[in-house]
mmCIF file of C-alpha atoms in Angstrom:
data_model
loop_
_atom_site.group_PDB
_atom_site.id
_atom_site.type_symbol
_atom_site.label_atom_id
_atom_site.label_comp_id
_atom_site.label_asym_id
_atom_site.label_seq_id
_atom_site.Cartn_x
_atom_site.Cartn_y
_atom_site.Cartn_z
ATOM 1 C CA MET A 493 0.115 0.047 -0.004
ATOM 2 C CA ALA A 494 3.003 2.299 0.477
ATOM 3 C CA ALA A 495 4.006 2.073 -3.053
ATOM 4 C CA CYS A 496 0.616 2.913 -4.118
ATOM 5 C CA GLY A 497 -0.312 5.485 -2.188
ATOM 6 C CA LEU A 498 3.528 7.190 -2.261
ATOM 7 C CA GLY A 499 2.967 7.064 -5.984
ATOM 8 C CA ILE A 500 -0.626 8.855 -5.782
ATOM 9 C CA LEU A 501 1.286 11.568 -3.955
ATOM 10 C CA LEU A 502 3.862 11.685 -6.107
ATOM 11 C CA GLN A 503 1.602 12.652 -9.412
ATOM 12 C CA GLU A 504 -0.969 14.533 -7.471
ATOM 13 C CA GLN A 505 2.926 17.145 -6.950
ATOM 14 C CA GLY A 506 3.153 16.536 -10.524
ATOM 15 C CA ASP A 507 6.065 14.290 -10.375
ATOM 16 C CA THR A 508 4.939 11.560 -13.104
ATOM 17 C CA ASP A 509 7.850 9.429 -13.941
ATOM 18 C CA GLY A 510 7.838 9.027 -10.005
ATOM 19 C CA ALA A 511 4.862 8.475 -9.490
ATOM 20 C CA ARG A 512 5.154 5.661 -12.457
ATOM 21 C CA ALA A 513 8.084 3.934 -10.964
ATOM 22 C CA ALA A 514 5.609 3.485 -7.370
ATOM 23 C CA TYR A 515 3.204 2.267 -9.387
ATOM 24 C CA GLN A 516 5.585 -0.730 -11.162
ATOM 25 C CA HIS A 517 6.790 -0.911 -8.075
ATOM 26 C CA ALA A 518 2.935 -1.944 -6.057
ATOM 27 C CA ILE A 519 2.313 -3.895 -9.772
ATOM 28 C CA ASP A 520 5.669 -5.942 -9.151
ATOM 29 C CA SER A 521 4.358 -6.997 -5.224
ATOM 30 C CA GLY A 522 2.100 -8.841 -6.752
ATOM 31 C CA HIS A 523 0.086 -7.877 -4.219
ATOM 32 C CA PRO A 524 -3.902 -8.840 -5.113
ATOM 33 C CA ASP A 525 -5.282 -5.452 -3.344
ATOM 34 C CA HIS A 526 -3.237 -2.710 -4.263
ATOM 35 C CA GLY A 527 -0.824 -4.680 -7.315
ATOM 36 C CA PRO A 528 -4.488 -3.921 -9.292
ATOM 37 C CA THR A 529 -5.114 -0.457 -8.097
ATOM 38 C CA ALA A 530 -1.392 0.219 -8.124
ATOM 39 C CA ALA A 531 -2.180 -1.107 -12.269
ATOM 40 C CA TYR A 532 -4.968 0.117 -12.683
ATOM 41 C CA ASN A 533 -4.258 4.147 -12.136
ATOM 42 C CA LEU A 534 -0.784 3.300 -13.746
ATOM 43 C CA GLY A 535 -3.078 3.025 -16.788
ATOM 44 C CA LEU A 536 -5.043 6.382 -15.888
ATOM 45 C CA LEU A 537 -2.067 8.457 -15.650
ATOM 46 C CA LEU A 538 -0.719 6.329 -18.936
ATOM 47 C CA GLN A 539 -3.968 7.416 -21.122
ATOM 48 C CA GLU A 540 -2.999 10.315 -20.152
ATOM 49 C CA GLN A 541 0.588 11.023 -20.576
ATOM 50 C CA GLY A 542 -0.717 9.677 -23.841
ATOM 51 C CA ASP A 543 1.176 6.478 -23.903
ATOM 52 C CA ALA A 544 -1.597 3.913 -25.489
ATOM 53 C CA ASP A 545 -0.003 1.127 -25.668
ATOM 54 C CA GLY A 546 1.396 1.262 -22.310
ATOM 55 C CA ALA A 547 -1.718 1.943 -20.750
ATOM 56 C CA ARG A 548 -3.575 -0.739 -21.942
ATOM 57 C CA ALA A 549 -0.941 -2.745 -21.133
ATOM 58 C CA ALA A 550 -1.202 -1.685 -17.614
ATOM 59 C CA TYR A 551 -5.348 -1.790 -17.778
ATOM 60 C CA GLN A 552 -4.774 -5.253 -19.118
ATOM 61 C CA HIS A 553 -2.817 -5.704 -15.613
ATOM 62 C CA ALA A 554 -5.664 -4.804 -13.387
ATOM 63 C CA ILE A 555 -7.479 -6.815 -15.750
ATOM 64 C CA ASP A 556 -6.041 -10.299 -15.465
ATOM 65 C CA SER A 557 -6.108 -9.592 -11.524
ATOM 66 C CA GLY A 558 -9.247 -10.168 -11.347
ATOM 67 C CA HIS A 559 -10.197 -8.023 -9.088
ATOM 68 C CA PRO A 560 -14.000 -7.409 -8.412
ATOM 69 C CA ASP A 561 -13.636 -3.318 -8.789
ATOM 70 C CA HIS A 562 -10.689 -2.369 -10.162
ATOM 71 C CA GLY A 563 -10.820 -5.531 -13.100
ATOM 72 C CA PRO A 564 -13.689 -3.938 -14.227
ATOM 73 C CA THR A 565 -12.934 -0.757 -14.403
ATOM 74 C CA ALA A 566 -10.013 -1.464 -15.826
ATOM 75 C CA ALA A 567 -12.047 -2.545 -18.451
ATOM 76 C CA TYR A 568 -14.544 -0.102 -19.009
ATOM 77 C CA ASN A 569 -11.359 2.000 -19.451
ATOM 78 C CA LEU A 570 -9.848 0.120 -22.070
ATOM 79 C CA GLY A 571 -12.996 -0.167 -24.089
ATOM 80 C CA ILE A 572 -13.682 3.879 -24.750
ATOM 81 C CA LEU A 573 -9.439 3.689 -25.507
ATOM 82 C CA LEU A 574 -10.110 1.118 -27.834
ATOM 83 C CA MET A 575 -13.240 2.454 -29.194
ATOM 84 C CA LYS A 576 -11.037 5.662 -30.054
ATOM 85 C CA TRP A 577 -7.779 3.515 -31.659
ATOM 86 C CA ASP A 578 -11.096 2.116 -33.619
ATOM 87 C CA ASP A 579 -10.212 -1.753 -32.599
ATOM 88 C CA THR A 580 -14.080 -2.268 -32.361
ATOM 89 C CA ASP A 581 -13.251 -6.294 -31.814
ATOM 90 C CA GLY A 582 -11.142 -5.764 -28.527
ATOM 91 C CA ALA A 583 -13.469 -2.494 -27.354
ATOM 92 C CA GLN A 584 -16.416 -5.403 -27.755
ATOM 93 C CA ALA A 585 -14.618 -7.635 -25.620
ATOM 94 C CA ALA A 586 -13.671 -5.546 -22.959
ATOM 95 C CA PHE A 587 -16.924 -4.768 -23.246
ATOM 96 C CA GLN A 588 -17.968 -7.482 -22.366
ATOM 97 C CA HIS A 589 -15.571 -8.388 -19.883
ATOM 98 C CA VAL A 590 -17.423 -5.227 -18.139
ATOM 99 C CA ILE A 591 -21.232 -6.152 -18.578
ATOM 100 C CA ASP A 592 -20.386 -10.065 -17.481
ATOM 101 C CA SER A 593 -18.951 -9.200 -13.049
ATOM 102 C CA SER A 594 -21.671 -6.981 -12.640
ATOM 103 C CA GLN A 595 -20.435 -4.541 -11.296
ATOM 104 C CA PRO A 596 -23.431 -2.033 -10.259
ATOM 105 C CA ASP A 597 -21.184 1.131 -11.225
ATOM 106 C CA HIS A 598 -19.704 0.282 -14.863
ATOM 107 C CA ALA A 599 -21.698 -3.259 -16.157
ATOM 108 C CA PRO A 600 -24.425 -0.843 -17.211
ATOM 109 C CA LYS A 601 -22.139 1.930 -18.389
ATOM 110 C CA ALA A 602 -20.476 -0.344 -21.147
ATOM 111 C CA ALA A 603 -23.928 -2.333 -21.684
ATOM 112 C CA VAL A 604 -24.445 0.389 -23.949
ATOM 113 C CA HIS A 605 -21.347 1.443 -25.068
ATOM 114 C CA LEU A 606 -21.799 -2.280 -26.272
ATOM 115 C CA GLY A 607 -24.405 -1.340 -27.848
ATOM 116 C CA LEU A 608 -23.766 1.275 -29.563
ATOM 117 C CA LEU A 609 -20.726 -0.623 -31.271
ATOM 118 C CA LEU A 610 -23.126 -3.206 -32.437
ATOM 119 C CA MET A 611 -25.334 -0.761 -33.865
ATOM 120 C CA GLU A 612 -22.578 0.606 -35.842
ATOM 121 C CA GLN A 613 -22.601 -3.332 -37.303
ATOM 122 C CA GLY A 614 -26.093 -3.615 -37.814
ATOM 123 C CA ASP A 615 -26.763 -6.047 -35.014
ATOM 124 C CA THR A 616 -30.236 -5.145 -34.162
ATOM 125 C CA ASP A 617 -30.330 -8.054 -31.740
ATOM 126 C CA GLY A 618 -27.279 -7.570 -29.690
ATOM 127 C CA VAL A 619 -28.140 -4.267 -29.146
ATOM 128 C CA ARG A 620 -31.925 -5.131 -28.505
ATOM 129 C CA THR A 621 -29.883 -7.473 -25.237
ATOM 130 C CA SER A 622 -27.146 -4.685 -24.591
ATOM 131 C CA TYR A 623 -29.598 -1.644 -23.560
ATOM 132 C CA GLN A 624 -32.006 -3.860 -22.328
ATOM 133 C CA ARG A 625 -28.951 -5.397 -19.440
ATOM 134 C CA ALA A 626 -28.282 -1.603 -18.837
ATOM 135 C CA ILE A 627 -32.520 -0.394 -18.665
ATOM 136 C CA ASP A 628 -32.956 -3.639 -16.375
ATOM 137 C CA SER A 629 -29.547 -2.796 -13.634
ATOM 138 C CA SER A 630 -32.306 0.434 -12.345
ATOM 139 C CA GLN A 631 -29.084 2.442 -12.980
ATOM 140 C CA PRO A 632 -30.490 6.316 -12.889
ATOM 141 C CA GLU A 633 -28.459 7.513 -15.071
ATOM 142 C CA GLU A 634 -27.597 4.940 -17.505
ATOM 143 C CA SER A 635 -30.804 3.245 -17.679
ATOM 144 C CA PRO A 636 -32.398 6.095 -19.200
ATOM 145 C CA LEU A 637 -29.999 6.629 -21.907
ATOM 146 C CA ALA A 638 -30.346 2.914 -22.897
ATOM 147 C CA ALA A 639 -33.672 3.173 -22.558
ATOM 148 C CA VAL A 640 -33.912 6.126 -25.191
ATOM 149 C CA HIS A 641 -31.801 4.568 -27.192
ATOM 150 C CA LEU A 642 -33.551 1.437 -27.597
ATOM 151 C CA GLY A 643 -37.118 3.615 -28.257
ATOM 152 C CA LEU A 644 -35.030 5.349 -31.730
ATOM 153 C CA LEU A 645 -34.160 1.185 -32.466
ATOM 154 C CA LEU A 646 -36.888 0.383 -32.423
ATOM 155 C CA SER A 647 -38.837 3.281 -33.633
ATOM 156 C CA GLN A 648 -36.592 2.643 -36.854
ATOM 157 C CA LEU A 649 -37.150 -1.081 -36.935
ATOM 158 C CA ASN A 650 -41.096 -0.113 -37.086
ATOM 159 C CA ASP A 651 -41.634 -1.272 -33.345
ATOM 160 C CA THR A 652 -43.726 2.353 -33.019
ATOM 161 C CA ASP A 653 -45.115 0.049 -28.862
ATOM 162 C CA GLY A 654 -41.621 -1.499 -28.064
ATOM 163 C CA ALA A 655 -40.359 2.022 -29.270
ATOM 164 C CA ARG A 656 -43.539 4.044 -26.981
ATOM 165 C CA THR A 657 -42.766 1.555 -24.637
ATOM 166 C CA ALA A 658 -38.776 1.759 -24.202
ATOM 167 C CA PHE A 659 -39.965 6.275 -24.727
ATOM 168 C CA GLN A 660 -41.647 6.344 -21.480
ATOM 169 C CA LEU A 661 -40.361 4.400 -19.225
ATOM 170 C CA ALA A 662 -37.257 7.183 -19.692
ATOM 171 C CA ILE A 663 -39.694 9.472 -19.681
ATOM 172 C CA ASP A 664 -41.003 8.227 -16.313
ATOM 173 C CA SER A 665 -37.468 8.102 -14.798
ATOM 174 C CA GLY A 666 -36.982 12.258 -14.223
ATOM 175 C CA HIS A 667 -33.573 12.347 -16.105
ATOM 176 C CA PRO A 668 -33.600 16.022 -15.947
ATOM 177 C CA ASP A 669 -31.271 15.464 -19.532
ATOM 178 C CA HIS A 670 -32.915 12.121 -20.890
ATOM 179 C CA ALA A 671 -36.810 12.287 -19.559
ATOM 180 C CA PRO A 672 -37.255 14.864 -21.738
ATOM 181 C CA LYS A 673 -35.479 14.004 -24.236
ATOM 182 C CA ALA A 674 -37.905 10.949 -24.719
ATOM 183 C CA ALA A 675 -40.671 13.182 -24.333
ATOM 184 C CA VAL A 676 -39.143 14.736 -28.314
ATOM 185 C CA HIS A 677 -39.358 11.887 -29.352
ATOM 186 C CA LEU A 678 -42.741 10.387 -28.235
ATOM 187 C CA GLY A 679 -44.352 13.360 -29.712
ATOM 188 C CA LEU A 680 -42.280 12.544 -32.505
ATOM 189 C CA LEU A 681 -43.749 8.695 -32.991
ATOM 190 C CA LEU A 682 -47.319 9.698 -32.086
ATOM 191 C CA ASP A 683 -47.594 12.677 -34.425
ATOM 192 C CA GLU A 684 -46.583 10.468 -36.434
ATOM 193 C CA GLN A 685 -49.179 8.071 -35.738
ATOM 194 C CA GLY A 686 -51.488 10.216 -36.427
ATOM 195 C CA ASP A 687 -52.363 10.195 -32.638
ATOM 196 C CA PRO A 688 -51.781 14.884 -32.156
ATOM 197 C CA ALA A 689 -53.107 14.719 -28.874
ATOM 198 C CA GLY A 690 -50.489 12.598 -27.181
ATOM 199 C CA ALA A 691 -48.136 14.447 -29.030
ATOM 200 C CA GLN A 692 -48.363 17.992 -27.858
ATOM 201 C CA ALA A 693 -48.874 16.098 -24.194
ATOM 202 C CA ALA A 694 -45.525 14.717 -24.670
ATOM 203 C CA TYR A 695 -44.185 18.056 -26.448
ATOM 204 C CA GLN A 696 -45.734 20.146 -23.761
ATOM 205 C CA HIS A 697 -44.288 17.521 -21.391
ATOM 206 C CA ALA A 698 -40.545 18.435 -22.827
ATOM 207 C CA ILE A 699 -41.257 22.462 -22.574
ATOM 208 C CA ASP A 700 -42.603 22.243 -19.242
ATOM 209 C CA SER A 701 -38.669 19.934 -18.004
ATOM 210 C CA GLY A 702 -36.388 24.172 -19.074
ATOM 211 C CA GLN A 703 -34.147 21.943 -20.916
ATOM 212 C CA PRO A 704 -31.891 23.644 -22.468
ATOM 213 C CA ASP A 705 -31.572 21.856 -25.472
ATOM 214 C CA HIS A 706 -34.716 19.249 -25.694
ATOM 215 C CA ALA A 707 -37.647 21.909 -24.605
ATOM 216 C CA PRO A 708 -36.709 24.281 -27.985
ATOM 217 C CA ALA A 709 -36.917 21.329 -30.439
ATOM 218 C CA ALA A 710 -40.782 20.496 -28.670
ATOM 219 C CA ALA A 711 -41.962 23.732 -29.285
ATOM 220 C CA PHE A 712 -40.818 24.336 -33.056
ATOM 221 C CA SER A 713 -42.344 20.801 -33.105
ATOM 222 C CA LEU A 714 -45.341 21.954 -31.059
ATOM 223 C CA GLY A 715 -45.540 24.875 -32.226
ATOM 224 C CA VAL A 716 -46.168 22.647 -35.867
ATOM 225 C CA LEU A 717 -48.275 20.627 -34.202
ATOM 226 C CA LEU A 718 -50.624 22.907 -33.821
ATOM 227 C CA MET A 719 -50.151 24.810 -37.115
ATOM 228 C CA GLU A 720 -50.736 22.110 -38.728
ATOM 229 C CA GLN A 721 -54.168 21.742 -35.814
ATOM 230 C CA GLY A 722 -54.925 25.167 -37.005
ATOM 231 C CA ASP A 723 -54.091 26.572 -33.527
ATOM 232 C CA PRO A 724 -52.198 29.585 -35.191
ATOM 233 C CA ALA A 725 -52.151 30.876 -31.731
ATOM 234 C CA GLY A 726 -50.672 27.985 -30.170
ATOM 235 C CA ALA A 727 -48.369 27.944 -32.706
ATOM 236 C CA GLN A 728 -47.372 31.824 -31.951
ATOM 237 C CA ALA A 729 -46.312 31.130 -28.484
ATOM 238 C CA ALA A 730 -44.848 28.027 -29.502
ATOM 239 C CA PHE A 731 -42.718 29.192 -32.084
ATOM 240 C CA GLN A 732 -42.213 32.338 -29.764
ATOM 241 C CA HIS A 733 -40.804 29.875 -26.889
ATOM 242 C CA ALA A 734 -38.412 28.118 -29.078
ATOM 243 C CA ILE A 735 -37.140 31.613 -30.524
ATOM 244 C CA ASP A 736 -36.153 32.553 -27.542
ATOM 245 C CA SER A 737 -34.212 30.134 -26.301
ATOM 246 C CA ASP A 738 -31.363 31.862 -28.777
ATOM 247 C CA ARG A 739 -30.059 27.402 -29.670
ATOM 248 C CA PRO A 740 -28.303 28.062 -33.330
ATOM 249 C CA GLU A 741 -30.511 25.180 -34.765
ATOM 250 C CA GLU A 742 -33.624 26.009 -32.844
ATOM 251 C CA SER A 743 -34.113 29.335 -32.745
ATOM 252 C CA PRO A 744 -33.811 30.688 -36.331
ATOM 253 C CA ILE A 745 -35.914 27.606 -37.390
ATOM 254 C CA ALA A 746 -38.739 28.450 -35.160
ATOM 255 C CA ALA A 747 -38.470 31.797 -36.163
ATOM 256 C CA PHE A 748 -38.983 31.406 -40.055
ATOM 257 C CA SER A 749 -41.481 29.467 -39.273
ATOM 258 C CA LEU A 750 -43.374 31.575 -37.166
ATOM 259 C CA GLY A 751 -42.216 34.335 -40.045
ATOM 260 C CA VAL A 752 -44.545 32.488 -42.720
ATOM 261 C CA LEU A 753 -46.917 32.301 -40.206
ATOM 262 C CA LEU A 754 -47.920 35.990 -39.257
ATOM 263 C CA MET A 755 -47.545 36.178 -43.030
ATOM 264 C CA GLU A 756 -50.252 34.162 -43.971
ATOM 265 C CA GLN A 757 -52.480 35.934 -41.165
ATOM 266 C CA GLY A 758 -51.583 39.455 -42.725
ATOM 267 C CA ASP A 759 -49.607 40.498 -39.522
ATOM 268 C CA ALA A 760 -47.023 42.484 -41.879
ATOM 269 C CA ASP A 761 -45.099 44.169 -39.154
ATOM 270 C CA SER A 762 -44.563 41.379 -37.428
ATOM 271 C CA ALA A 763 -43.578 38.514 -39.980
ATOM 272 C CA LEU A 764 -40.839 41.337 -40.666
ATOM 273 C CA ALA A 765 -39.247 41.046 -36.998
ATOM 274 C CA ALA A 766 -39.420 37.260 -37.151
ATOM 275 C CA PHE A 767 -37.805 37.045 -40.836
ATOM 276 C CA GLN A 768 -35.605 39.384 -39.522
ATOM 277 C CA HIS A 769 -34.183 36.862 -36.526
ATOM 278 C CA ALA A 770 -33.479 34.157 -38.380
ATOM 279 C CA ILE A 771 -31.381 36.293 -40.602
ATOM 280 C CA ASP A 772 -29.331 37.700 -37.879
ATOM 281 C CA SER A 773 -29.259 33.961 -37.535
ATOM 282 C CA GLY A 774 -27.242 33.917 -39.332
ATOM 283 C CA HIS A 775 -28.426 30.101 -40.098
ATOM 284 C CA PRO A 776 -26.578 28.669 -43.459
ATOM 285 C CA ASP A 777 -30.595 27.350 -44.588
ATOM 286 C CA TYR A 778 -33.405 29.980 -42.466
ATOM 287 C CA ALA A 779 -31.678 32.679 -43.060
ATOM 288 C CA PRO A 780 -31.287 33.139 -47.225
ATOM 289 C CA ALA A 781 -34.718 31.477 -46.880
ATOM 290 C CA ALA A 782 -35.972 33.981 -44.718
ATOM 291 C CA ALA A 783 -33.923 37.294 -46.365
ATOM 292 C CA TYR A 784 -35.967 35.601 -50.087
ATOM 293 C CA HIS A 785 -39.080 35.731 -47.769
ATOM 294 C CA LEU A 786 -38.907 39.331 -46.042
ATOM 295 C CA ASN A 787 -38.081 40.651 -49.212
ATOM 296 C CA LEU A 788 -41.176 39.400 -51.451
ATOM 297 C CA LEU A 789 -43.036 40.781 -48.437
ATOM 298 C CA LEU A 790 -41.079 44.264 -49.131
ATOM 299 C CA GLN A 791 -41.687 44.227 -52.316
ATOM 300 C CA GLU A 792 -45.723 43.921 -51.207
ATOM 301 C CA GLN A 793 -46.054 45.996 -49.050
ATOM 302 C CA GLU A 794 -43.807 49.014 -51.825
ATOM 303 C CA ASN A 795 -47.023 47.795 -54.618
ATOM 304 C CA MET A 796 -49.716 48.547 -51.346
ATOM 305 C CA ASP A 797 -47.958 51.956 -51.528
ATOM 306 C CA ASP A 798 -47.941 52.878 -54.351
ATOM 307 C CA THR A 799 -51.818 51.470 -54.449
ATOM 308 C CA ARG A 800 -53.122 53.762 -52.342
ATOM 309 C CA GLU A 801 -50.807 57.016 -53.662
ATOM 310 C CA THR A 802 -53.408 56.889 -57.048
ATOM 311 C CA CYS A 803 -56.370 54.958 -55.472
ATOM 312 C CA PRO A 804 -56.524 55.841 -51.645
ATOM 313 C CA GLN A 805 -59.980 55.542 -50.899
ATOM 314 C CA VAL A 806 -60.161 52.322 -53.137
ATOM 315 C CA VAL A 807 -57.523 50.953 -51.602
ATOM 316 C CA ALA A 808 -59.180 51.920 -48.095
ATOM 317 C CA THR A 809 -62.457 49.731 -48.096
ATOM 318 C CA VAL A 810 -60.149 47.077 -49.481
ATOM 319 C CA ASP A 811 -61.279 43.612 -46.950
ATOM 320 C CA PRO A 812 -57.979 42.345 -45.759
ATOM 321 C CA ASN A 813 -58.980 38.797 -45.323
ATOM 322 C CA SER A 814 -58.971 39.259 -49.345
ATOM 323 C CA MET A 815 -55.902 39.658 -49.613
ATOM 324 C CA GLU A 816 -54.984 35.311 -48.840
ATOM 325 C CA GLY A 817 -54.663 34.292 -51.668
ATOM 326 C CA LEU A 818 -51.337 36.327 -52.179
ATOM 327 C CA GLU A 819 -50.215 35.855 -49.178
ATOM 328 C CA GLY A 820 -50.359 32.211 -49.733
ATOM 329 C CA ASP A 821 -48.900 33.038 -52.919
ATOM 330 C CA ILE A 822 -45.783 34.438 -50.289
ATOM 331 C CA ALA A 823 -45.635 31.949 -48.247
ATOM 332 C CA SER A 824 -44.865 28.965 -50.510
ATOM 333 C CA GLY A 825 -41.978 30.977 -51.736
ATOM 334 C CA PRO A 826 -39.450 28.840 -51.651
ATOM 335 C CA ALA A 827 -37.530 27.895 -48.491
#
């Protein structure tokens, strides 16, 4: 224990060479606890120094020791390291070692990572098994994360019932990040299935969470849904929520969509402001689209001003509702 403790002390003091020597001394002692601990610590140190081969050897020593804690922890770190090396087979073996150990902290993490690796290989059965293993662990971080991943997989496989169950499990976990993400995806799924009420409830759940990434995404999707459902006031509020988030993706598209909606309603001034917001965002897609619509709207206003100057009494009696066809043409311009 003295050598391992000395290694930790020297590492904290910045003497990495001394720390490596101390850790190696503890490893060479063959002590059943201190040796694996030192091997794991040495692996971390070498990984931080960019010595991947040395870290791999140190982690493998801890794994081979069979230590119930440091062995699985080292295997998990080794799996992450091998993923960065694109050693898929080695990473899978390392993660499987952790899973088989049933170590309560790292086995669920390894199951999630193994699922991601198997997904890249198209092994959907293996992916489902791995994610389910993480879900069944009830680990507060990895279980809902795996549920979201499983829901996305099942959605791709057109297993809508399974996907709904997985997303709902993540939502019910109350996790501050994974639950709102699951709610967004559940809303999208329910919308596709023709359940607007269920979709709206799911989106609202994500919005109410206030999660900085997923709440704005839910607000935009809710705005689109409400616009399709003929609720322009609700759509405006939802789009405005997404705009106010200042998220680099959701805010510009929501501003552009709000501009189109307001243009359709004949509120030119508010539409111009919404389009300007999208333009100012500099978004590569929605800023140019907003600029196009803004220019069309300005041109239309100029034409109206010219008409007022030549026929003021006639224009003053024009029913705004008679311009719906014109506004529809503007709104249907290329986006």
